[in-house]
Coordinates of C-alpha atoms in Angstrom, one line a residue:
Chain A
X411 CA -27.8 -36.1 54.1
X412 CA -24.7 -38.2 52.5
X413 CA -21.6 -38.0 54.4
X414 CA -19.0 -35.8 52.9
X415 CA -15.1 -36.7 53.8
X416 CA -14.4 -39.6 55.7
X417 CA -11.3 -38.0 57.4
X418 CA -11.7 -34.1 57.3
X419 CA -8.3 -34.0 57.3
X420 CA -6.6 -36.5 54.9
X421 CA -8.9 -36.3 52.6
X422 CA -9.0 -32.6 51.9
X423 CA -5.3 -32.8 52.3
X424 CA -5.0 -35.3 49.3
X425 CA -7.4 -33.7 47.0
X426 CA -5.4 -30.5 47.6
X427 CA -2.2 -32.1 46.2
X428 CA -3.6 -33.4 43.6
X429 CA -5.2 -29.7 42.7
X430 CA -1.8 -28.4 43.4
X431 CA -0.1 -30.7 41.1
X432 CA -2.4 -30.0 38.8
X433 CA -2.3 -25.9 38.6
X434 CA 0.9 -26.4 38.6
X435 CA 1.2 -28.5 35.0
X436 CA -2.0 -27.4 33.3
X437 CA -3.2 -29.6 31.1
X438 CA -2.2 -32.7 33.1
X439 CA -5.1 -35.0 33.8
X440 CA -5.4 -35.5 37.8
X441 CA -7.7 -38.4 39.6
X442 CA -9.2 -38.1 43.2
X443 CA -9.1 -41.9 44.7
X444 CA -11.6 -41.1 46.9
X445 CA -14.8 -43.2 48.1
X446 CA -17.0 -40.3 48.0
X447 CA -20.7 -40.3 47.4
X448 CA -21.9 -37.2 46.1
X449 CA -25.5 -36.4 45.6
X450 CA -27.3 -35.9 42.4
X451 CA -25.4 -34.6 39.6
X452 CA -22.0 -33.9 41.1
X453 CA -19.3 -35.6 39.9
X454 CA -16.9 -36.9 42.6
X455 CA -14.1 -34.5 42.0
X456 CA -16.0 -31.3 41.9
X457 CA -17.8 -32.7 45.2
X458 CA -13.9 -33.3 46.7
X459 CA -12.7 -30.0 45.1
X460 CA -15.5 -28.1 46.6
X461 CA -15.0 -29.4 50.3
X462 CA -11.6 -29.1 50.2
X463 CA -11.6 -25.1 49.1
X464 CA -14.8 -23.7 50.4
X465 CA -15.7 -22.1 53.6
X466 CA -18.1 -19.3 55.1
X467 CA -15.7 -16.7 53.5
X468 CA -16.1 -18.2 50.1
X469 CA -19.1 -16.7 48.1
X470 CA -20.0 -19.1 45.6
X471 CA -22.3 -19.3 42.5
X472 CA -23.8 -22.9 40.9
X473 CA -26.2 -22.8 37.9
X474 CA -28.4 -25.6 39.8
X475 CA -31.5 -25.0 41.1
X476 CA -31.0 -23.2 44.8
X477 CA -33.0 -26.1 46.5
X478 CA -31.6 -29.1 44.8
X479 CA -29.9 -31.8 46.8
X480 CA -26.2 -31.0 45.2
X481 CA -26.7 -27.4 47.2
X482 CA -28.0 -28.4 50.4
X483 CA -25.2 -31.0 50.5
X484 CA -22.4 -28.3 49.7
X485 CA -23.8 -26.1 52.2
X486 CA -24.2 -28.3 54.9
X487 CA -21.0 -29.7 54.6
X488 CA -19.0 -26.4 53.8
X489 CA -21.2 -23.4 55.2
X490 CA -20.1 -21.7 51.9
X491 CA -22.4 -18.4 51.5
X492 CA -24.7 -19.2 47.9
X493 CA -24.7 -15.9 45.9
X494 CA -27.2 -15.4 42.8
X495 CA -24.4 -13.5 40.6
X496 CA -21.8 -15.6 39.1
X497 CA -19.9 -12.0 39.0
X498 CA -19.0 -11.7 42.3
X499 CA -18.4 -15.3 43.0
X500 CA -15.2 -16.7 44.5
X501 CA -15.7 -20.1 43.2
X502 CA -18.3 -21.3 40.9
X503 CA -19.7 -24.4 39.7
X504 CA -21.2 -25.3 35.7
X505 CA -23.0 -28.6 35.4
X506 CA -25.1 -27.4 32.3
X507 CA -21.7 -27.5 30.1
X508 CA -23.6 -27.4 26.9
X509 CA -25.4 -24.5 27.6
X510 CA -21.9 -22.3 28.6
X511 CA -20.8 -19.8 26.2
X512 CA -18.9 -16.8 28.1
X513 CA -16.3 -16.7 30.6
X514 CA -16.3 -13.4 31.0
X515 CA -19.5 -13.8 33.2
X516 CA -17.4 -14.6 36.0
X517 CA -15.1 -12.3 38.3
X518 CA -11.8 -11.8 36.8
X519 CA -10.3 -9.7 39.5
X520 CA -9.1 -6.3 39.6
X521 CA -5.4 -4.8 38.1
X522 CA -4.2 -4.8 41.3
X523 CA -6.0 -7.6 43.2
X524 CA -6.0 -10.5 40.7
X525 CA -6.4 -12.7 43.0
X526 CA -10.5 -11.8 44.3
X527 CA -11.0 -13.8 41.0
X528 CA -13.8 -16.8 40.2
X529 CA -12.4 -20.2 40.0
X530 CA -14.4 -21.7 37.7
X531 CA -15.2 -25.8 38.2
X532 CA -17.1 -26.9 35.0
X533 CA -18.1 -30.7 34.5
X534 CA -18.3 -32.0 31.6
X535 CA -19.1 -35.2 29.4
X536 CA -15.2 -36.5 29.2
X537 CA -11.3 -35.2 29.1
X538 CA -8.4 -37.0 27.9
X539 CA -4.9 -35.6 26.2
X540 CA -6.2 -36.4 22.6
X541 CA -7.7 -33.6 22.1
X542 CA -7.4 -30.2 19.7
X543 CA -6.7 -27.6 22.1
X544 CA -3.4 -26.9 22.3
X545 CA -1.8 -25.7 25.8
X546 CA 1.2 -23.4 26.2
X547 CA 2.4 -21.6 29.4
X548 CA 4.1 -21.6 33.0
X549 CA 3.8 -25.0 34.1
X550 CA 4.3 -26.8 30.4
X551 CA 7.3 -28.1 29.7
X552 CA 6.8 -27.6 26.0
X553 CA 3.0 -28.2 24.7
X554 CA 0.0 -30.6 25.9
X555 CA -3.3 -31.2 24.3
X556 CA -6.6 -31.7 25.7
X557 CA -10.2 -32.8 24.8
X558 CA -13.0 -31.5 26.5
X559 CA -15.9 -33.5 25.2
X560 CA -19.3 -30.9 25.6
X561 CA -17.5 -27.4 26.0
X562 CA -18.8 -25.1 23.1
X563 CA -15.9 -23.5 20.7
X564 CA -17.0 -20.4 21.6
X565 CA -16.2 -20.8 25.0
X566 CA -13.0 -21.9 24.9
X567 CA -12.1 -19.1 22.0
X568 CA -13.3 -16.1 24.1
X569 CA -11.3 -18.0 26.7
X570 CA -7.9 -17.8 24.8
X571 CA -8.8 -14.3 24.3
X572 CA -8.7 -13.5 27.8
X573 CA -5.2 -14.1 28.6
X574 CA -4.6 -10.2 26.6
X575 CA -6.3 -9.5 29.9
X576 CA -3.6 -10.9 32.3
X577 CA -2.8 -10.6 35.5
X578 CA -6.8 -10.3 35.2
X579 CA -8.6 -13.8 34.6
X580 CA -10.7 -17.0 35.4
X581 CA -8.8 -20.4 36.7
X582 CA -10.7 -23.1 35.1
X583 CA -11.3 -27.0 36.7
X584 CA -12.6 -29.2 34.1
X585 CA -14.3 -31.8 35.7
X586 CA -15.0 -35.5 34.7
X587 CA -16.3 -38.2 37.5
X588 CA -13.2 -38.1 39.2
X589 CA -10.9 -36.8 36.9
X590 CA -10.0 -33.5 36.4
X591 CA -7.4 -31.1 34.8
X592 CA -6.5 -27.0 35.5
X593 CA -6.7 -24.5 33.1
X594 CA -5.2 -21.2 35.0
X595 CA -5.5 -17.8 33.6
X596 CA -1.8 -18.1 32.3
X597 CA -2.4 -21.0 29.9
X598 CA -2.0 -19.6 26.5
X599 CA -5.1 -21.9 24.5
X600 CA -5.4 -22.5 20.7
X601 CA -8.2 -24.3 19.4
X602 CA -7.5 -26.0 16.1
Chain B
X1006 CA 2.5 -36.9 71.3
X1007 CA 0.8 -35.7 68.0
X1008 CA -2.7 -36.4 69.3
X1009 CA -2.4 -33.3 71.0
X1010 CA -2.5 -31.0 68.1
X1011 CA -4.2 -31.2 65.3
X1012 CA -2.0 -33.0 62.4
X1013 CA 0.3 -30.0 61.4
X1014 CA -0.6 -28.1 64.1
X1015 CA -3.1 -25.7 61.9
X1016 CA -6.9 -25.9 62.5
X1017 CA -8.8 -26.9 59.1
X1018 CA -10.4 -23.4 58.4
X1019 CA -6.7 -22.4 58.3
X1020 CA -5.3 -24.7 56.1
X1021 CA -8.3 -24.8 53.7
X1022 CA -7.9 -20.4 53.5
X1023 CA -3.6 -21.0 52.8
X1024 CA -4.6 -23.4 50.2
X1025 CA -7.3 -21.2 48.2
X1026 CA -3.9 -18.5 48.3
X1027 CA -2.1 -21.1 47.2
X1028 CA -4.1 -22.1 44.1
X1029 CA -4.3 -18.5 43.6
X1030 CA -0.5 -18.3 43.7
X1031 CA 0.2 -20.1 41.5
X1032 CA -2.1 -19.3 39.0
X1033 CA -0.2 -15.4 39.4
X1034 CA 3.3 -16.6 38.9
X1035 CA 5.3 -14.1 40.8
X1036 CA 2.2 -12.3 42.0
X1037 CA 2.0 -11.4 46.0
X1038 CA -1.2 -12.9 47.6
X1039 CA -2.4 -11.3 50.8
X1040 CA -3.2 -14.2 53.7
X1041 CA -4.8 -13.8 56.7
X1042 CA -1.5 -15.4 58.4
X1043 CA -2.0 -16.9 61.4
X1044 CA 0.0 -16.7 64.8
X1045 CA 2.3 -19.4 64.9
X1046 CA 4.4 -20.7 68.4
X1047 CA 7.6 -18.8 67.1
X1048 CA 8.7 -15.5 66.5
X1049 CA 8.3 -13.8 63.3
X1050 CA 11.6 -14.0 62.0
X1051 CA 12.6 -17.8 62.6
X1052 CA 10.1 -19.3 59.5
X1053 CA 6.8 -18.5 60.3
X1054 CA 5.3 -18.2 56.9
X1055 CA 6.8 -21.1 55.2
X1056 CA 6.0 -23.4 58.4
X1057 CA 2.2 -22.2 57.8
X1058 CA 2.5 -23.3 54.0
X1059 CA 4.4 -26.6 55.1
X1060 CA 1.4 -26.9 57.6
X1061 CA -1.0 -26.9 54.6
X1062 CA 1.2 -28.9 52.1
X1063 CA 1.8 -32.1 54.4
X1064 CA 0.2 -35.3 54.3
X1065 CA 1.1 -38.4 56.0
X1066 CA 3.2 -39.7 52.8
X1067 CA 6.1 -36.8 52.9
X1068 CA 9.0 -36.2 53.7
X1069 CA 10.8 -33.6 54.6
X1070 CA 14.1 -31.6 54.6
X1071 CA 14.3 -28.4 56.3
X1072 CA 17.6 -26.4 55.4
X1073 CA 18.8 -22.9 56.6
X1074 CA 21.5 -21.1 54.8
X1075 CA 22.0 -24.4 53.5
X1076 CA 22.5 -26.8 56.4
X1077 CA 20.5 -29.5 57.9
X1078 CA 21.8 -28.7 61.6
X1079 CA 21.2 -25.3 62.6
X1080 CA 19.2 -24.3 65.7
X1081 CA 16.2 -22.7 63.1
X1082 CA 16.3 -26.4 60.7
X1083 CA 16.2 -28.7 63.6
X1084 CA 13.9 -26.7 65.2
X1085 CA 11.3 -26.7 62.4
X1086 CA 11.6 -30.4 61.8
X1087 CA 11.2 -31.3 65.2
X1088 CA 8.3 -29.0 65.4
X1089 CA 6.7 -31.2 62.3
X1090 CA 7.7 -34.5 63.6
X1091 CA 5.4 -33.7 67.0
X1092 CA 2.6 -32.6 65.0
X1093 CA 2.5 -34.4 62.5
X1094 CA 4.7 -37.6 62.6
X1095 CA 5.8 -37.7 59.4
X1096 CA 9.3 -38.7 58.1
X1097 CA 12.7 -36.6 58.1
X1098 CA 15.5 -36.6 55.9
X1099 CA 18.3 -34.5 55.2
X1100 CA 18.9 -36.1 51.5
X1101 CA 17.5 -33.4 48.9
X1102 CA 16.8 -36.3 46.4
X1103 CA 14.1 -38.5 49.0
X1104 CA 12.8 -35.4 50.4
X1105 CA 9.0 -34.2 48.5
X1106 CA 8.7 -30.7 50.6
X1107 CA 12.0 -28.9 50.9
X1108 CA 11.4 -25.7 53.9
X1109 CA 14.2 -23.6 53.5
X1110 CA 16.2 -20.4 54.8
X1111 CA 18.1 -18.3 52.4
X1112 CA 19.7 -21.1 49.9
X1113 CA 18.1 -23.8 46.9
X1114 CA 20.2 -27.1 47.3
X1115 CA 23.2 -28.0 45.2
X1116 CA 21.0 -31.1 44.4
X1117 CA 19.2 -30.5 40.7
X1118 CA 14.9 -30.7 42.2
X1119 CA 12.9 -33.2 40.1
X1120 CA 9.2 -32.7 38.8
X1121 CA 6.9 -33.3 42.1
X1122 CA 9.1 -32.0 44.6
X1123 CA 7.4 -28.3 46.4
X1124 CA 10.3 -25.8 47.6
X1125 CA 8.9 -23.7 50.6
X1126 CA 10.6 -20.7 51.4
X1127 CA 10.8 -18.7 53.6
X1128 CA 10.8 -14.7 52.9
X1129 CA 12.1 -11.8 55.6
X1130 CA 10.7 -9.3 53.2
X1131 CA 8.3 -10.3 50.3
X1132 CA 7.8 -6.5 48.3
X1133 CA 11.2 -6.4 46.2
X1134 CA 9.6 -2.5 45.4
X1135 CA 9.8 -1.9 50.0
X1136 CA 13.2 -0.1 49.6
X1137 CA 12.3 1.8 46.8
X1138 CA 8.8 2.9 48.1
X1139 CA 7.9 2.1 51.5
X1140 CA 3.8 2.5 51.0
X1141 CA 2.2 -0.5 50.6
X1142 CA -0.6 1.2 48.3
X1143 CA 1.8 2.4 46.1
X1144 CA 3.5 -0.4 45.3
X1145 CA 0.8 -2.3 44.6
X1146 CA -0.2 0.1 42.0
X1147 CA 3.5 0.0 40.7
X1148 CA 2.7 -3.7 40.4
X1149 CA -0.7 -3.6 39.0
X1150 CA 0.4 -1.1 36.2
X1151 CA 4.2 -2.8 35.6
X1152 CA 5.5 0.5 36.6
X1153 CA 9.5 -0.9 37.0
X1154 CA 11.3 1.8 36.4
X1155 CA 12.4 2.7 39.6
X1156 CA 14.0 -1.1 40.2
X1157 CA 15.8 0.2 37.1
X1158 CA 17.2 2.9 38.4
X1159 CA 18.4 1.5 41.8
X1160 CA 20.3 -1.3 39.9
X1161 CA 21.8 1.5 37.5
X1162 CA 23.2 3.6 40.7
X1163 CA 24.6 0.7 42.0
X1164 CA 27.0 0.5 38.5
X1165 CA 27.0 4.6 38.4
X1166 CA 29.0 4.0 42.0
X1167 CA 30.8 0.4 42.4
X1168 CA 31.0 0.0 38.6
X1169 CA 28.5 -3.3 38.7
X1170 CA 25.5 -4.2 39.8
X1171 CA 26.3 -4.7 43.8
X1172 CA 23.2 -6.8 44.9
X1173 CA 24.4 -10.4 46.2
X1174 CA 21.8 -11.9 47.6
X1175 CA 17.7 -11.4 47.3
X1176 CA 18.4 -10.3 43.8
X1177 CA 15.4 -9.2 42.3
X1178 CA 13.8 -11.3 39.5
X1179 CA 10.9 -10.8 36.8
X1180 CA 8.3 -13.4 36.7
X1181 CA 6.8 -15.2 33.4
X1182 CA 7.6 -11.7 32.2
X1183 CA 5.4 -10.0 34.2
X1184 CA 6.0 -9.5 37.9
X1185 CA 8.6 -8.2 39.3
X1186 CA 9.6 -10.8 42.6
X1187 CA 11.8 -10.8 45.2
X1188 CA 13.5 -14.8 45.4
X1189 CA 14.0 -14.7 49.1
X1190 CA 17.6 -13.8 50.9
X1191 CA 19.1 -16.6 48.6
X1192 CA 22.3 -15.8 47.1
X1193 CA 22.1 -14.5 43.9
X1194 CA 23.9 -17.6 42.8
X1195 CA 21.0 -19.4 42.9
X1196 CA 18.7 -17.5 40.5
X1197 CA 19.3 -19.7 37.6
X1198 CA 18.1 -22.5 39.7
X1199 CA 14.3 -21.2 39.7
X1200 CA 14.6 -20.6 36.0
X1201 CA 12.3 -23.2 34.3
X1202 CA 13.0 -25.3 37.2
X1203 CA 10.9 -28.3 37.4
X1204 CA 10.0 -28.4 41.3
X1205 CA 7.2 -26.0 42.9
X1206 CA 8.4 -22.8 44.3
X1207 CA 6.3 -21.3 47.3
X1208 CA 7.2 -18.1 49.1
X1209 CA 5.6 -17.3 52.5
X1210 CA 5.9 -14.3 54.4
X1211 CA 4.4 -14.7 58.1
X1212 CA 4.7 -11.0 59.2
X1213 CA 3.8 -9.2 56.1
X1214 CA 1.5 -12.1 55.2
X1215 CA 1.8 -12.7 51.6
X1216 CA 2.0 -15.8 49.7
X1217 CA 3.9 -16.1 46.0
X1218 CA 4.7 -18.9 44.1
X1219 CA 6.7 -20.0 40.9
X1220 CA 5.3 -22.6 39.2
X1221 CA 7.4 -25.7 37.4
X1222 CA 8.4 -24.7 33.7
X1223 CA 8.2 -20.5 34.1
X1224 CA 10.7 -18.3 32.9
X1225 CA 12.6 -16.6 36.2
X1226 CA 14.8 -13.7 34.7
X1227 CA 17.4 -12.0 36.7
X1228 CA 17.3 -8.3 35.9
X1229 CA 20.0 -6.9 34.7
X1230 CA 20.8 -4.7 31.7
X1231 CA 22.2 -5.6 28.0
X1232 CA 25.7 -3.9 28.6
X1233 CA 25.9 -4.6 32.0
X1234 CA 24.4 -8.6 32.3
X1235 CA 23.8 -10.7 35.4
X1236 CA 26.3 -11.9 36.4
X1237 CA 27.2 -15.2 39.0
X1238 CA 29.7 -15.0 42.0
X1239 CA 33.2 -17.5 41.8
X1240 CA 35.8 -18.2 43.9
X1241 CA 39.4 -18.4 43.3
X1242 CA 39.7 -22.4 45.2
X1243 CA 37.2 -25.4 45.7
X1244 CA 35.5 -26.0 49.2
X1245 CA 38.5 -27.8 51.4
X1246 CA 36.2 -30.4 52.0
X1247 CA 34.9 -32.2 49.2
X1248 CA 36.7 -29.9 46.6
X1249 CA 33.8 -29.0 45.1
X1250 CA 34.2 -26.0 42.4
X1251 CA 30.5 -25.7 41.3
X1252 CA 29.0 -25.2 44.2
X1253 CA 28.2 -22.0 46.6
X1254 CA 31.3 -21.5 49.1
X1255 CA 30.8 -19.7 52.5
X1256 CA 34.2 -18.3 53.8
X1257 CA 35.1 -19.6 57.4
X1258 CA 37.9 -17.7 59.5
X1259 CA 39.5 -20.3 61.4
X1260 CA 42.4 -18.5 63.9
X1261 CA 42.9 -15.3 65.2
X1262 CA 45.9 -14.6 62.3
X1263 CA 42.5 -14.4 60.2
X1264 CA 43.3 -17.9 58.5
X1265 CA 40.3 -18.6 56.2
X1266 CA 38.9 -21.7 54.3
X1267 CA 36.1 -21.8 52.0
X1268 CA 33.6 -24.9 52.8
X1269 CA 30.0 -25.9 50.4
X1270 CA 26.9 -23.9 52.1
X1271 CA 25.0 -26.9 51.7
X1272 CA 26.0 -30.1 54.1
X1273 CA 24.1 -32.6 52.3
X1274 CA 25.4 -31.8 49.3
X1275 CA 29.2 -31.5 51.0
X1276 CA 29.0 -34.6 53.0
X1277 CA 27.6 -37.0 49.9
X1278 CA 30.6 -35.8 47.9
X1279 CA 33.3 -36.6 50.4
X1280 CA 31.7 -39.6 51.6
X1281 CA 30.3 -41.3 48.1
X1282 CA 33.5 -40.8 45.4
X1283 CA 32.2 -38.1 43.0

């Protein structure tokens, strides 16, 4: 089994300021600098983000194959409870990003509970700022722009559809290596 | 000493659940996020919500300021640093500019925050609906379906009687448009500070255990109405110490002939002004 953090505590503790920072500007490209060897197909932030958030109270979905090494290695480390529906997941991971079409298969919370609501960490093939989807909202000062090389159109327009759905929504991690930016369920998207 | 506790005194499990709320939060701008808040060594009362978001916050790199009704040197500020500085050794400042977590009691600094800098407050009473209707389950439907009208109509009786809107401090606030949020004790002077501010605002409750946030760049708007409009407090002289006429004035009775004096609320801010020739 690979080790997971080298310090439990400062590590976790630096990759959750850098997710804060990032939630908090959407859009805003973040990078773990981290030494951390994750198995298999995870890219180093998801493996970073996942440590840091989950925990035996965190039901969690994956599309990868229930006894591949990325899953033992996430369990073992975190204890995180593996469900089969992506619906009543906490926190969910997509490595197959070519193959993702709906965010709406993921938990979007209730009226009056928003927050019992999927964050959604989906890896991808790269993400810079020169992108055509533009990104309005609470933490924007005025616009950004992203590229998310591999995410399907459809995807990302039945995403901007979902914010008619607010307080109701999915919080998005777009992963690369170990980069990463935060789409939250406020972000107002338009895909030119 | 700060071998004996774990660094910021929370366990791991602990932090790791404050920080999934805290993601949460601020993905809800304004939203309040039940916590399963954890006993702290103080009473309920003296900070014990923001001191468990300060807990999962700090790293070894900050620094940080702890203020209460504006100063740096009351029993509750000290107090809170102190309790940081055992366990978790990091550094302490009372300059608003060098500090990157700001815990506070009741006031936002003089100081404009920059971009990077995480406000922690700390909240008495998080449900700005509690007066209004006392059950919890009702207010969160009031929430859930934006039904505001009663926060209306308190603010109206408060013209239909004193002939303006009579709240001074915890003056309620709408969120992104959307949520209606109570800004903590903090003079209503102080509203305009969360609009669109670029720093991190984080609310915690300890005994109600709720977390709420206001992300950088969000619309904050004081509610008021369009013939009777929100309106900040003023005084009539400057604070006697620095002369200061922009900032937040506490009154101070000095003698028994009831002699007052109006002085800044905030020390730093005070004390850099008299000292350093603004």
């Amino acid at each position: 089994m690979l080790q997971g953090f080298q310090s439990e505590t400062n590590d976790s503790q630096s990759v959750f300021r850098k997710l804060l920072t990032a939630m908090a500007s959407p859009g805003s490209i973040e990078k773990i600098d981290l030494d951390i060897d994750c198995p298999g197909n995870l890219h180093s932030a998801s493996g970073g983000i996942l440590l840091t958030l989950l925990d035996f109270e965190t039901p969690f979905w994956t599309d990868l194959d229930d006894s591949s090494k990325e899953i033992q290695w996430i369990q073992f480390h975190t204890s995180t409870p593996v469900k089969n529906s992506a619906t009543n997941s906490l926190f969910a991971l997509c490595t197959h990003y070519d193959e993702l079409e709906d965010p709406n298969l993921f938990n979007p919370g209730t009226l009056s509970s928003p927050d019992l609501s999927t964050t959604l960490l989906i890896q991808t093939r790269g993400i810079d700022n020169n992108g055509k989807i533009r990104l309005t909202g609470p933490g924007i000062q005025t616009e950004a722009y992203l590229r998310l090389k591999g995410i399907k159109e459809v995807f990302l327009k039945r995403r901007a559809r979902m914010v008619e759905n607010y307080p109701q929504g999915i919080d998005m991690i777009f992963i690369c290596e170990n980069r990463f930016v935060c789409v939250p369920r406020t972000t107002i998207l338009e895909v030119f | 000493m700060s071998h004996q506790y774990n660094f910021a005194y929370l366990d791991e499990q602990s932090k790791k659940m404050i920080r999934r709320t805290m993601l949460k939060a601020i993905a809800i701008p304004g939203f309040q996020v039940p916590f399963g808040g954890r006993e702290m060594p103080l009473p309920y009362g003296w900070g014990t919500g923001g001191i468990q978001l300060t807990a999962a916050i700090l790293g070894k790199e900050d620094t940080l300021k702890v203020i209460d009704q504006g100063s740096d040197d009351t029993v509750n500020a000290i107090s809170i640093k102190k309790f940081f500085k055992t366990t978790a050794d990091i550094e302490v400042t009372e300059s608003t500019e060098n500090a990157t977590i700001i815990q506070t009691r009741h006031r936002i600094p003089e100081t404009p925050l920059k971009k990077g800098q995480i406000m922690v407050f700390q909240v008495p009473i998080p449900e700005p609906l509690q007066f209004i209707e006392p059950r919890r389950r009702e207010t969160a439907k009031m929430h859930a379906y934006q039904e505001y009208g009663a926060m209306y109509v308190k603010l109206y009786e408060d013209i239909a009687t004193y002939g303006r809107i009579a709240t001074a401090f915890d003056y309620p606030v709408q969120v992104n448009q959307r949520y209606i949020m109570s800004p903590s004790p903090i003079p209503k002077y102080d509203n305009p500070k969360l609009n669109q501010s670029p720093a991190i605002h984080f609310f915690g409750a300890g005994r109600e255990k709720r977390i709420y946030a206001v992300p950088p760049f969000t619309d904050v708007k004081s509610l008021d109405f369009e013939d009777y409009s929100f309106e900040l407090e003023s005084w009539n002289e400057p604070c006697s110490i620095c002369g200061s006429t922009t900032s937040f004035l506490d009154e101070i009775i000095t003698d028994d002939e009831g002699t007052r004096l109006f002085i800044c609320s905030d020390t730093e801010y005070c004390q850099k002004r008299s000292q350093g020739g603004e």
